[in-house]
Short mmCIF file of N, CA and C in Angstrom, two decimals:
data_model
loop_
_atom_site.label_atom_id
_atom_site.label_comp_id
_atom_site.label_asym_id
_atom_site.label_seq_id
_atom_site.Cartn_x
_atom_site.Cartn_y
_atom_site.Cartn_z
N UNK V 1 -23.78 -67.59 -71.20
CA UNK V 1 -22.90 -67.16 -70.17
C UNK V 1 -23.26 -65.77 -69.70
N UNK V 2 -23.68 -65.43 -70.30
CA UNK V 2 -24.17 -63.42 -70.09
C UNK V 2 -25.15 -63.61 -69.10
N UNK V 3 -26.23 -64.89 -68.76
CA UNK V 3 -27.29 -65.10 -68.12
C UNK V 3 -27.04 -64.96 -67.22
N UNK V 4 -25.78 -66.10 -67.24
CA UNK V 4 -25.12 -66.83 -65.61
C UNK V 4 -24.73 -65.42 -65.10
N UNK V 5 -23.40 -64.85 -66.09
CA UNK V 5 -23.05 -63.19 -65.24
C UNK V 5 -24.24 -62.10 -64.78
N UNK V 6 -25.26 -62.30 -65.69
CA UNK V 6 -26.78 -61.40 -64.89
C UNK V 6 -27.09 -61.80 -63.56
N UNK V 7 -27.00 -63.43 -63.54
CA UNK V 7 -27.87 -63.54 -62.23
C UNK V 7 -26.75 -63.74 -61.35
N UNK V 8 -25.45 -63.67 -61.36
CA UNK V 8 -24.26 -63.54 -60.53
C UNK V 8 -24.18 -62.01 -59.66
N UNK V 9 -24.44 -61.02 -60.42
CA UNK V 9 -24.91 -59.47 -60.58
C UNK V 9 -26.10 -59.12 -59.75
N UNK V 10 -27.01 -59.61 -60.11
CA UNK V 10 -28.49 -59.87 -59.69
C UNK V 10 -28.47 -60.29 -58.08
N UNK V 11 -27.65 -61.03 -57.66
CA UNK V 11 -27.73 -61.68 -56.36
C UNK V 11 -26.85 -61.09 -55.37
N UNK V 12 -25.69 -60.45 -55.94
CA UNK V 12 -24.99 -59.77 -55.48
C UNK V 12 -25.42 -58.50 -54.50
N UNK V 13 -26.54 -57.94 -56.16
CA UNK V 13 -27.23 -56.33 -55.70
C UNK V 13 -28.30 -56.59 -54.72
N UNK V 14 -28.69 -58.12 -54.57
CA UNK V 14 -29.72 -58.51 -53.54
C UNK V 14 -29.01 -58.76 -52.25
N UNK V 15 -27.77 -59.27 -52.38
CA UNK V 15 -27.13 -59.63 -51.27
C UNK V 15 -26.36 -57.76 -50.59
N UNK V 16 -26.29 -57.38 -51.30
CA UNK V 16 -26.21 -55.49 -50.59
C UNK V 16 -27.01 -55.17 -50.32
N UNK V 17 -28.43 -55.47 -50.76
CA UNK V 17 -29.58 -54.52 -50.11
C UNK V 17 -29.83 -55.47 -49.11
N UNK V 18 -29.59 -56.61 -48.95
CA UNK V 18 -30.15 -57.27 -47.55
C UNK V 18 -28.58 -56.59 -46.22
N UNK V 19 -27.69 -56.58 -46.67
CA UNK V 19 -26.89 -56.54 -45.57
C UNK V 19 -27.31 -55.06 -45.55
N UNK V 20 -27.23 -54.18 -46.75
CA UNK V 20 -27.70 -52.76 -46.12
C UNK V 20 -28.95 -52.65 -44.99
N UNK V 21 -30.08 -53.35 -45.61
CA UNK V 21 -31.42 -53.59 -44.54
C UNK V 21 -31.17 -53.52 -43.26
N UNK V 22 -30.06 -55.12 -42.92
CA UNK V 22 -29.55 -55.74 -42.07
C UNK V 22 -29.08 -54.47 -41.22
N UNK V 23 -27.60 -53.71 -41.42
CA UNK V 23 -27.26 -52.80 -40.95
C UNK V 23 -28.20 -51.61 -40.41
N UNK V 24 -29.35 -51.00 -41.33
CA UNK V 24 -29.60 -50.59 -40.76
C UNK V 24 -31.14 -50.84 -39.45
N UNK V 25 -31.57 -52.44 -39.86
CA UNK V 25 -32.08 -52.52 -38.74
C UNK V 25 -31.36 -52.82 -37.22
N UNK V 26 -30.00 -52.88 -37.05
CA UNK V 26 -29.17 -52.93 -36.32
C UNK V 26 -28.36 -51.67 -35.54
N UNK V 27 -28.95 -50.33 -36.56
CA UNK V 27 -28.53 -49.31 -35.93
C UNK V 27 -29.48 -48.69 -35.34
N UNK V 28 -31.06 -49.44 -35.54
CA UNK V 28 -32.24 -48.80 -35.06
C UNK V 28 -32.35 -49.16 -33.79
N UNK V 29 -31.97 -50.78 -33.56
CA UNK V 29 -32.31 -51.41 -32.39
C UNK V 29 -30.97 -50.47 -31.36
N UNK V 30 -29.94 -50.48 -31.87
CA UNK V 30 -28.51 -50.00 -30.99
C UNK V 30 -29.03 -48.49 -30.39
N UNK V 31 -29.28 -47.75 -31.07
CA UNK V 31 -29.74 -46.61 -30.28
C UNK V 31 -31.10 -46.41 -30.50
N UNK V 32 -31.39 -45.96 -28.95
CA UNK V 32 -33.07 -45.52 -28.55
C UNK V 32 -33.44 -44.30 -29.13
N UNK V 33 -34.87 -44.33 -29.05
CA UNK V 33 -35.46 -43.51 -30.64
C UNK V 33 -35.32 -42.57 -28.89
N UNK V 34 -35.64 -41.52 -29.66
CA UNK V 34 -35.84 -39.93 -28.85
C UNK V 34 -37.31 -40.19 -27.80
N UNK V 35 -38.28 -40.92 -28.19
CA UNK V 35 -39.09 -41.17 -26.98
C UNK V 35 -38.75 -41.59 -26.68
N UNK V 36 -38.00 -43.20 -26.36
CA UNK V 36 -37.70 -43.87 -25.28
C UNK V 36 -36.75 -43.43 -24.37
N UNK V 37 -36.18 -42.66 -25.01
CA UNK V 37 -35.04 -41.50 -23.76
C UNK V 37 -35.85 -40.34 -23.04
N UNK V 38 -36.96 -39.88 -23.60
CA UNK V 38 -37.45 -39.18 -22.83
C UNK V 38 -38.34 -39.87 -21.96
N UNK V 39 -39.05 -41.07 -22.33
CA UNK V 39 -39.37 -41.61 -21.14
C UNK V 39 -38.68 -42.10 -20.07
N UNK V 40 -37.43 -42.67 -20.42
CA UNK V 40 -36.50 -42.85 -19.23
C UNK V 40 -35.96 -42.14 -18.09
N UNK V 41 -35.76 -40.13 -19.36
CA UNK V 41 -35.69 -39.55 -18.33
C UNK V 41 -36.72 -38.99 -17.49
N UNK V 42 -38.61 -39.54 -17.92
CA UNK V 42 -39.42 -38.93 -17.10
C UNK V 42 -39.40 -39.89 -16.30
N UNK V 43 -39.13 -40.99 -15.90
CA UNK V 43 -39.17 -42.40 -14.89
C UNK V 43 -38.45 -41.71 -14.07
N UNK V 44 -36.51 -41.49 -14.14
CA UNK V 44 -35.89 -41.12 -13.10
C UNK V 44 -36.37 -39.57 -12.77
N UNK V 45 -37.11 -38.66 -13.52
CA UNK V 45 -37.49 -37.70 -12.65
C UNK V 45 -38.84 -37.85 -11.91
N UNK V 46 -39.69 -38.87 -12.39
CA UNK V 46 -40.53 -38.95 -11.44
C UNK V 46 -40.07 -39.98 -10.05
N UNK V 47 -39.22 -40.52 -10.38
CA UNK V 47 -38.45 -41.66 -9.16
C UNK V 47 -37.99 -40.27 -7.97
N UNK V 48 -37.06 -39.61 -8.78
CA UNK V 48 -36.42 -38.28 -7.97
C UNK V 48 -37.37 -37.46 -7.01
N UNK V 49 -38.65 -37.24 -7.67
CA UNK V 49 -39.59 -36.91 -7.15
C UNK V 49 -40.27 -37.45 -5.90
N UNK V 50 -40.41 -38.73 -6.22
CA UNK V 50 -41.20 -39.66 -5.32
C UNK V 50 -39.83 -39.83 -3.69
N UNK V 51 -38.68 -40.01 -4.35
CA UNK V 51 -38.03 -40.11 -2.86
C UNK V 51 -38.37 -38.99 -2.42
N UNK V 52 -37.73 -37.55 -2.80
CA UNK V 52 -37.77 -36.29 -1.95
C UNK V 52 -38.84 -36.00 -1.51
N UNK V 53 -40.49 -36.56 -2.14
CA UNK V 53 -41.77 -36.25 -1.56
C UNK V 53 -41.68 -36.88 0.23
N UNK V 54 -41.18 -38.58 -0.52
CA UNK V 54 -41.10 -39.43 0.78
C UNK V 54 -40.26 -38.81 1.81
N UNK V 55 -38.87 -38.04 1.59
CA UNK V 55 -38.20 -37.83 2.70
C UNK V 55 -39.03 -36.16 3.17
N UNK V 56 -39.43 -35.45 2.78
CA UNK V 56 -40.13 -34.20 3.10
C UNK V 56 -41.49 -34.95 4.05
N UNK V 57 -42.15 -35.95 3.59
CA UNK V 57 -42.94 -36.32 5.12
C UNK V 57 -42.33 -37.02 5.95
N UNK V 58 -41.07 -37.22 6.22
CA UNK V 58 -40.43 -38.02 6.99
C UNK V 58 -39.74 -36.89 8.23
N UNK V 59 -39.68 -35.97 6.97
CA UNK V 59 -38.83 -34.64 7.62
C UNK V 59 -40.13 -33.94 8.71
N UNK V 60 -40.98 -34.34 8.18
CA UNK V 60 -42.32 -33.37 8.77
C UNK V 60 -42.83 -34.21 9.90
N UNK V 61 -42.71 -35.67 9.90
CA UNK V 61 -43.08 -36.47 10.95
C UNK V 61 -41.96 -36.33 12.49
N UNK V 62 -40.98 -36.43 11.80
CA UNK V 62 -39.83 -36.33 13.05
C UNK V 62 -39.84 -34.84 13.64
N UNK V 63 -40.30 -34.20 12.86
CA UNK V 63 -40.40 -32.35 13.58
C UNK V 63 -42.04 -33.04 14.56
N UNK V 64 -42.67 -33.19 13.50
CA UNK V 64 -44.12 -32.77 14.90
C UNK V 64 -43.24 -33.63 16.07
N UNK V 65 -42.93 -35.31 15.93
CA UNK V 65 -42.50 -36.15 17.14
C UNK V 65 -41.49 -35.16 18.26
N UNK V 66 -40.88 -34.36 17.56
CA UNK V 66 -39.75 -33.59 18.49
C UNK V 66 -40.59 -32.59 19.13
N UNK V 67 -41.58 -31.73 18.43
CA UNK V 67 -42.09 -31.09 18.94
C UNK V 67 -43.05 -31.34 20.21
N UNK V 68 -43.51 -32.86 20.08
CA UNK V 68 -44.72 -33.12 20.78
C UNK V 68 -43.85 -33.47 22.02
N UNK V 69 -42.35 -34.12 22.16
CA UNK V 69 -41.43 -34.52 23.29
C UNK V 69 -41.20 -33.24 23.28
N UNK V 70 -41.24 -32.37 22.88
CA UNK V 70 -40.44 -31.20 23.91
C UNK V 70 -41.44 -30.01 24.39
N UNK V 71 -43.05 -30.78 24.15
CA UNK V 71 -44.11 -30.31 24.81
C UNK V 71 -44.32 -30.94 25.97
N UNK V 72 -44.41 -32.58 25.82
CA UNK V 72 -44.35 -33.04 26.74
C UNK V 72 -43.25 -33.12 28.42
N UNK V 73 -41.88 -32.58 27.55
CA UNK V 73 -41.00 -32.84 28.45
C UNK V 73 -40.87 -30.97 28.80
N UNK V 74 -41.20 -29.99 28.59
CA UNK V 74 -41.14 -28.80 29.24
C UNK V 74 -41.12 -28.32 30.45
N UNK V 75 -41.51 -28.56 31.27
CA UNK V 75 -41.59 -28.60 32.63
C UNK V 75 -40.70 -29.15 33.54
N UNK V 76 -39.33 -30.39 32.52
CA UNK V 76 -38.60 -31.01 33.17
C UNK V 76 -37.50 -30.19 34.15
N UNK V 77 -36.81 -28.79 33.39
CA UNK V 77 -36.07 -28.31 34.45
C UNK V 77 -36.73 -27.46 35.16
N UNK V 78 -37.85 -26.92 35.17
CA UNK V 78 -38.59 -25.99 36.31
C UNK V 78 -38.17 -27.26 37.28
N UNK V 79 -39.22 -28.35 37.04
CA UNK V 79 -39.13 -29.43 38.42
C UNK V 79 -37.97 -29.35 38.82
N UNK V 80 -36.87 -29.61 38.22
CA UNK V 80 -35.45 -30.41 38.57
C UNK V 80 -35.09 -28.83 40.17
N UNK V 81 -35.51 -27.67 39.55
CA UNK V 81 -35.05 -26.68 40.34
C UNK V 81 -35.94 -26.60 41.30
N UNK V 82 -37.41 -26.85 41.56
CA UNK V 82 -38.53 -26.81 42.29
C UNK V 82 -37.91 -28.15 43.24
N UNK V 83 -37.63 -29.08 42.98
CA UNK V 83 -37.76 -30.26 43.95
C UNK V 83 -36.71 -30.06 45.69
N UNK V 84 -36.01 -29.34 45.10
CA UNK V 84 -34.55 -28.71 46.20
C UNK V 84 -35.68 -28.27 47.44
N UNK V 85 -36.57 -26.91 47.11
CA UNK V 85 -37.49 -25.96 47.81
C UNK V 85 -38.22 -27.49 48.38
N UNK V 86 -38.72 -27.98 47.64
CA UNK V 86 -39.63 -29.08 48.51
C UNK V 86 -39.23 -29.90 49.46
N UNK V 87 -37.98 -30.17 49.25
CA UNK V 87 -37.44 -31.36 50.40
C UNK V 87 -37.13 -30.09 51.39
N UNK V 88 -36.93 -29.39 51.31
CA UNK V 88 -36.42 -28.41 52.66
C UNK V 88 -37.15 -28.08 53.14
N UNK V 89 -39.00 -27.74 52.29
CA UNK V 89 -40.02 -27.54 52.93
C UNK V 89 -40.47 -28.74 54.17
N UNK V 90 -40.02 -30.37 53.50
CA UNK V 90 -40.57 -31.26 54.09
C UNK V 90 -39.52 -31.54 55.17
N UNK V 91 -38.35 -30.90 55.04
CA UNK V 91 -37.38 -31.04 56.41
C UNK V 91 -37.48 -29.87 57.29
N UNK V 92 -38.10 -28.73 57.28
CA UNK V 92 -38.50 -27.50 58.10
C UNK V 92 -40.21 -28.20 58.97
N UNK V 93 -40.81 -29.17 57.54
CA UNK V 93 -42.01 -29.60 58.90
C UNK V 93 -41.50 -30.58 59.39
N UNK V 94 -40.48 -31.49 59.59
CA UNK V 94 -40.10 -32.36 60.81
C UNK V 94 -39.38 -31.86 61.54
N UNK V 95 -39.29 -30.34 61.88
CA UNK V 95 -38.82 -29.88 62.77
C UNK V 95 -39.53 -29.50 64.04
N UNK V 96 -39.32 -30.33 64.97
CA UNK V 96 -40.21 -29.76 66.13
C UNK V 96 -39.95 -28.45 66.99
N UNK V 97 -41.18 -28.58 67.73
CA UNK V 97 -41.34 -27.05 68.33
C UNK V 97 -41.60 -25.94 67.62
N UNK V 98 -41.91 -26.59 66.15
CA UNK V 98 -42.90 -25.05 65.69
C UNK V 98 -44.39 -25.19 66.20
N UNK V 99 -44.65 -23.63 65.77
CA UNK V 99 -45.92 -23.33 66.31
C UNK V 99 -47.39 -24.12 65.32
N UNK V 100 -48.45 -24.02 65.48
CA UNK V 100 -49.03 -24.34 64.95
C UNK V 100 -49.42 -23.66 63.37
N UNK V 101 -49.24 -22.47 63.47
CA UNK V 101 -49.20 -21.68 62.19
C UNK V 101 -48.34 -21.88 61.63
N UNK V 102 -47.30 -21.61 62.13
CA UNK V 102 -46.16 -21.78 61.16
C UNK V 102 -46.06 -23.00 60.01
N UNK V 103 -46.58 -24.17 61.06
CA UNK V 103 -46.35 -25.45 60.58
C UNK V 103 -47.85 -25.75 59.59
N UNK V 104 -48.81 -24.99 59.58
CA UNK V 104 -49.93 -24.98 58.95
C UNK V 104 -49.52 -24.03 57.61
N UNK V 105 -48.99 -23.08 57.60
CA UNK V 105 -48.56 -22.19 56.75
C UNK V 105 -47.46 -22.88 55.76
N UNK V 106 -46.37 -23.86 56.11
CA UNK V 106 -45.40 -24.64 55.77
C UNK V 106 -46.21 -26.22 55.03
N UNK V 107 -47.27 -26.11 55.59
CA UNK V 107 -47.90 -27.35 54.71
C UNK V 107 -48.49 -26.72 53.90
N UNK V 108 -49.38 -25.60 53.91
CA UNK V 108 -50.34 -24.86 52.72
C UNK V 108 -49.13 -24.97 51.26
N UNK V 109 -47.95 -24.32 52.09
CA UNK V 109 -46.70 -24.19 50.44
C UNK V 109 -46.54 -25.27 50.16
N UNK V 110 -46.02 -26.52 50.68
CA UNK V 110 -45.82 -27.70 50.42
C UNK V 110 -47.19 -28.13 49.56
N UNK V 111 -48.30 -28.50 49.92
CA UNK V 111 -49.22 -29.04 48.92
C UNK V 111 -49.71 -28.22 47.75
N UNK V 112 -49.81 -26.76 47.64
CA UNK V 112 -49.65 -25.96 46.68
C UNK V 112 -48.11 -26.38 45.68
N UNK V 113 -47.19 -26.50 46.14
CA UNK V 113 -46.01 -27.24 45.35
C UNK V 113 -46.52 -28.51 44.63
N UNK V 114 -46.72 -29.24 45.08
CA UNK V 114 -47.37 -30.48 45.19
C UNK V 114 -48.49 -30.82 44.01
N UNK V 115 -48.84 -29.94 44.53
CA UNK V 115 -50.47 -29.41 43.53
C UNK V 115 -49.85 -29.41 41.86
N UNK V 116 -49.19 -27.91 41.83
CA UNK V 116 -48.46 -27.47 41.02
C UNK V 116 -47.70 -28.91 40.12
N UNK V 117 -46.99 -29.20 40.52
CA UNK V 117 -46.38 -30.17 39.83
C UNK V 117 -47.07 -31.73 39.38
N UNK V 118 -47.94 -32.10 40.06
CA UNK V 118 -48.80 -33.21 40.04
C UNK V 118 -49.52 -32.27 37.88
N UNK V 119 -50.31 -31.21 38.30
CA UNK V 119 -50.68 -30.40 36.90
C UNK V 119 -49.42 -30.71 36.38
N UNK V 120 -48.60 -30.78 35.92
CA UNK V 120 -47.34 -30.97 35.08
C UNK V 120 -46.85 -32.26 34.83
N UNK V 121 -47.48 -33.37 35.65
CA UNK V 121 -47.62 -34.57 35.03
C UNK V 121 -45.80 -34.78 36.20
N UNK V 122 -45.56 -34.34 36.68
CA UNK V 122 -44.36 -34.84 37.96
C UNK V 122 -45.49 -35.49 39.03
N UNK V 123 -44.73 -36.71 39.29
CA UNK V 123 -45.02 -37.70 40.53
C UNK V 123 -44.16 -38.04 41.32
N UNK V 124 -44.33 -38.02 41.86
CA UNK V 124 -43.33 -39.10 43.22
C UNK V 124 -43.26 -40.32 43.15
N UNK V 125 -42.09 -40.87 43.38
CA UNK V 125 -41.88 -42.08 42.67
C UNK V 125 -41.73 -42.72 43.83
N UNK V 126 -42.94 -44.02 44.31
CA UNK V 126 -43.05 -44.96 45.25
C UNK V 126 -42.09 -45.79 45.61
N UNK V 127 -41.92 -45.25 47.02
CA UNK V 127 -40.49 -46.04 47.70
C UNK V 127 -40.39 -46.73 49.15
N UNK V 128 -41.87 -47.57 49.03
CA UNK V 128 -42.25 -48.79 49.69
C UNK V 128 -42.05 -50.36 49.00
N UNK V 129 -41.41 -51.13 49.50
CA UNK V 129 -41.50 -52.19 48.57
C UNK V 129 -40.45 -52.89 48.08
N UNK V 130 -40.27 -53.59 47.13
CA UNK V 130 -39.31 -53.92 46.63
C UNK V 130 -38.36 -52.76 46.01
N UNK V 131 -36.68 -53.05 46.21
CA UNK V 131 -36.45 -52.20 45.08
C UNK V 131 -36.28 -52.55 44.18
N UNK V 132 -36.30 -51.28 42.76
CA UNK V 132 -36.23 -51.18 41.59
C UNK V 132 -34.91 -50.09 41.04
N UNK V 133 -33.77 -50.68 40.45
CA UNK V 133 -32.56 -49.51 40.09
C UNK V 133 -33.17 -48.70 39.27
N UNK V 134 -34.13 -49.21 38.81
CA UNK V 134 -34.79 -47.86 37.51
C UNK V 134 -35.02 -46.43 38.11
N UNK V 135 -35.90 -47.05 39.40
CA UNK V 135 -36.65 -45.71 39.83
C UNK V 135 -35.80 -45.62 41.19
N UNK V 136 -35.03 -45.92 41.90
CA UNK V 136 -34.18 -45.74 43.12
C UNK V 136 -33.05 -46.22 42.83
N UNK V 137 -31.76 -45.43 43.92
CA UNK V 137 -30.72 -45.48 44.67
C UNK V 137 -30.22 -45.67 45.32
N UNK V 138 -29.68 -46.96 45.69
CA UNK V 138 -28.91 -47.36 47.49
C UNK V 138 -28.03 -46.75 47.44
N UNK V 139 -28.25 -45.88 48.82
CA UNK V 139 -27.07 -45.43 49.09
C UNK V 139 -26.24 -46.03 50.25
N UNK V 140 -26.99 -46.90 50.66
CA UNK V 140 -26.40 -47.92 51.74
C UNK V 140 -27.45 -49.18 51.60
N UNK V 141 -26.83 -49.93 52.43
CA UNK V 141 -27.42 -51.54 52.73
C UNK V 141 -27.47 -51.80 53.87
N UNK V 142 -28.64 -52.74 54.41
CA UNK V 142 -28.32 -53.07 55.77
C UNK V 142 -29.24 -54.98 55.47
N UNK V 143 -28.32 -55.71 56.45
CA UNK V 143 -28.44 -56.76 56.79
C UNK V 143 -30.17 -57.32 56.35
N UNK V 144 -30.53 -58.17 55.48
CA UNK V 144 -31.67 -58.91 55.50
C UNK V 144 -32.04 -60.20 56.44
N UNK V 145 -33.12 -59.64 57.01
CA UNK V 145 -33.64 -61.23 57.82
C UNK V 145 -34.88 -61.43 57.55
N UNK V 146 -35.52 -62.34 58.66
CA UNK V 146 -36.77 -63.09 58.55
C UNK V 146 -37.42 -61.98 57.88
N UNK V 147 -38.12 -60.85 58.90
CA UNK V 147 -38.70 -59.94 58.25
C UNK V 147 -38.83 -59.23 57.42
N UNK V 148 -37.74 -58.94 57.20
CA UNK V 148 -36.85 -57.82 55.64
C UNK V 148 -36.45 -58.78 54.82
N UNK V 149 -37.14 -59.00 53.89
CA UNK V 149 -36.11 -60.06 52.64
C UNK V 149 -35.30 -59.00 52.20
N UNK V 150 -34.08 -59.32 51.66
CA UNK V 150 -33.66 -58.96 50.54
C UNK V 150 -34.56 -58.05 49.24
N UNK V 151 -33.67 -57.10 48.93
CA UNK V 151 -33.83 -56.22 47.97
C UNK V 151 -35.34 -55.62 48.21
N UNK V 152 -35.36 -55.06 49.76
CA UNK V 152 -36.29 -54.04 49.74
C UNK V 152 -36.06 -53.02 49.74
N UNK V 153 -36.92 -52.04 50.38
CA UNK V 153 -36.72 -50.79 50.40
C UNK V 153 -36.92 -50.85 52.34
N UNK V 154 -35.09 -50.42 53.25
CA UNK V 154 -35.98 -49.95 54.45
C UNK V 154 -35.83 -48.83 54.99
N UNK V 155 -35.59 -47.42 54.23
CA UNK V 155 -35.66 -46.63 54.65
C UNK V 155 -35.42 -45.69 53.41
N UNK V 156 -36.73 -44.26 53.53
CA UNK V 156 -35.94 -43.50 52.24
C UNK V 156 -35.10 -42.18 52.94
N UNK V 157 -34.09 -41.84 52.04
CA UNK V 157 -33.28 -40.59 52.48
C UNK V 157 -34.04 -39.29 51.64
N UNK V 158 -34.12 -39.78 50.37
CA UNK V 158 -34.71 -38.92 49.85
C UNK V 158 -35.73 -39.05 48.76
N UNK V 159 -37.03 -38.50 48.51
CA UNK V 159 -37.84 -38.51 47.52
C UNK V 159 -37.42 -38.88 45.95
N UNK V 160 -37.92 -39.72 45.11
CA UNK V 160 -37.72 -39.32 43.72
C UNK V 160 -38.71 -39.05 43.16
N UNK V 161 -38.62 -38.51 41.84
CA UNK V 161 -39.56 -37.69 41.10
C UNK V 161 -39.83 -38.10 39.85
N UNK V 162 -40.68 -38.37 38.23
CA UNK V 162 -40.37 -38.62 37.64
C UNK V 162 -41.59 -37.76 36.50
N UNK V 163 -40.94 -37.24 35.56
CA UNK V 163 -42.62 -36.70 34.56
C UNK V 163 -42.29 -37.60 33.25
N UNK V 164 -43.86 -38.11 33.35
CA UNK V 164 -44.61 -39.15 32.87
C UNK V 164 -43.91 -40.66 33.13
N UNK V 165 -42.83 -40.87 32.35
CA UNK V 165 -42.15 -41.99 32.45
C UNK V 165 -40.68 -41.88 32.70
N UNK V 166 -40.55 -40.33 32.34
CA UNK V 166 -39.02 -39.90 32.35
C UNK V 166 -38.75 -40.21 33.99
N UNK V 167 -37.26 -40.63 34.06
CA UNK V 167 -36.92 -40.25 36.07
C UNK V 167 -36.08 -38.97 35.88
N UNK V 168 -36.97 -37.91 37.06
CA UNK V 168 -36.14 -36.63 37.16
C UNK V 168 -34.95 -37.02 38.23
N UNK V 169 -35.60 -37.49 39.13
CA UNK V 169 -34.42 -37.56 40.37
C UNK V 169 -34.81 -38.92 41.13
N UNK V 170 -34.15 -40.07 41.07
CA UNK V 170 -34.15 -40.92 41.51
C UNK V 170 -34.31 -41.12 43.18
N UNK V 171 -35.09 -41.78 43.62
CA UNK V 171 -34.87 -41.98 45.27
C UNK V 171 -34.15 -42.62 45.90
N UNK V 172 -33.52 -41.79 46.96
CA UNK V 172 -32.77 -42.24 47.64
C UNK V 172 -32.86 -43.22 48.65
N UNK V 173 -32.54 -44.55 48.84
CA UNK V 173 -33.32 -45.45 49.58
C UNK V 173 -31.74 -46.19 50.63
N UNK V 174 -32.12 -46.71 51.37
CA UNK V 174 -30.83 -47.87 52.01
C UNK V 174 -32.04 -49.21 51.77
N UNK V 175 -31.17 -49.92 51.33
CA UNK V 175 -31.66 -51.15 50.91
C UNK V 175 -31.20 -52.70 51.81
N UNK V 176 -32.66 -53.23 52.21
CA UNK V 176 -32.10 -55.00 52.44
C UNK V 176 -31.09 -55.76 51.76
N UNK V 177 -30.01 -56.20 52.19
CA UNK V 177 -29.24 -57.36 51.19
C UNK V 177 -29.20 -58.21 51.97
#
């Protein structure tokens, strides 16, 4: 009987060192050893890294783009104030009974204007033709027939202007309906 109580004893002290084992391979797996936390936290600081790199060239792309539109578009209010002087230039030469100088002197400014702004990438925006609401304005309508279809252009009131693709000042047209 002393045997039986040995190996009753015996299995017992085996059955504690396995649940001790047990336990503590269970507290190894439950918390992360000290490297795997520091690698985790070098992942989210290199993650942290990698967005703010990404948004700093994002930040740097949208500056040059703004910069390059507000190279391109510079010249927009000189024109807007220049175009006034031009139509008055071009309504002083349909004035008859000037002299020949005068009216030679009044075209020299006019195509020097002209000049000037053409270098700045301003055009005149073509107002023969069909119209287009993009680039013109009815300011009236008149009757379409045989000759005049619909939605032309038959008469302009006033010039429009536009740099590059932008419209500075739309033309003023009376239109076929």
């Amino acid at each position: 009987m002393y045997a039986l109580t040995e190996d009753i004893k015996k299995e017992e002290v085996k059955e504690e060192e396995a649940t001790e084992t047990t336990e503590e391979v269970v507290e190894e797996v439950s918390e992360p050893s000290e490297l795997e936390e520091a690698q985790a936290r070098a992942e989210e600081f290199e993650n942290k890294y990698l967005r703010a790199h990404a948004e700093m060239q994002n930040i740097q792309r949208r500056s040059n783009e703004e910069r390059q539109q507000l190279q391109k578009y510079r010249s927009q209010d000189l024109a807007k104030a220049i175009l006034p002087s031009l139509d008055n230039l071009e309504r002083a030469l349909a004035v008859e009974g000037l002299t020949d100088d005068v009216k030679k002197g009044l075209e020299m400014v006019q195509e020097s204007l002209v000049h000037a702004l053409k270098e700045e990438g301003i055009e005149e925006i073509p107002a023969d033709g069909d119209f287009d609401h993009n680039f013109h304005m009815a300011i009236q309508t008149m009757p379409a027939d045989d000759e005049h279809p619909a939605d032309t252009i038959a008469q302009v009131f006033q010039k429009g202007y536009k740099l590059h693709e932008r419209v500075l000042r739309p033309a003023m047209v009376v239109v076929y309906n």
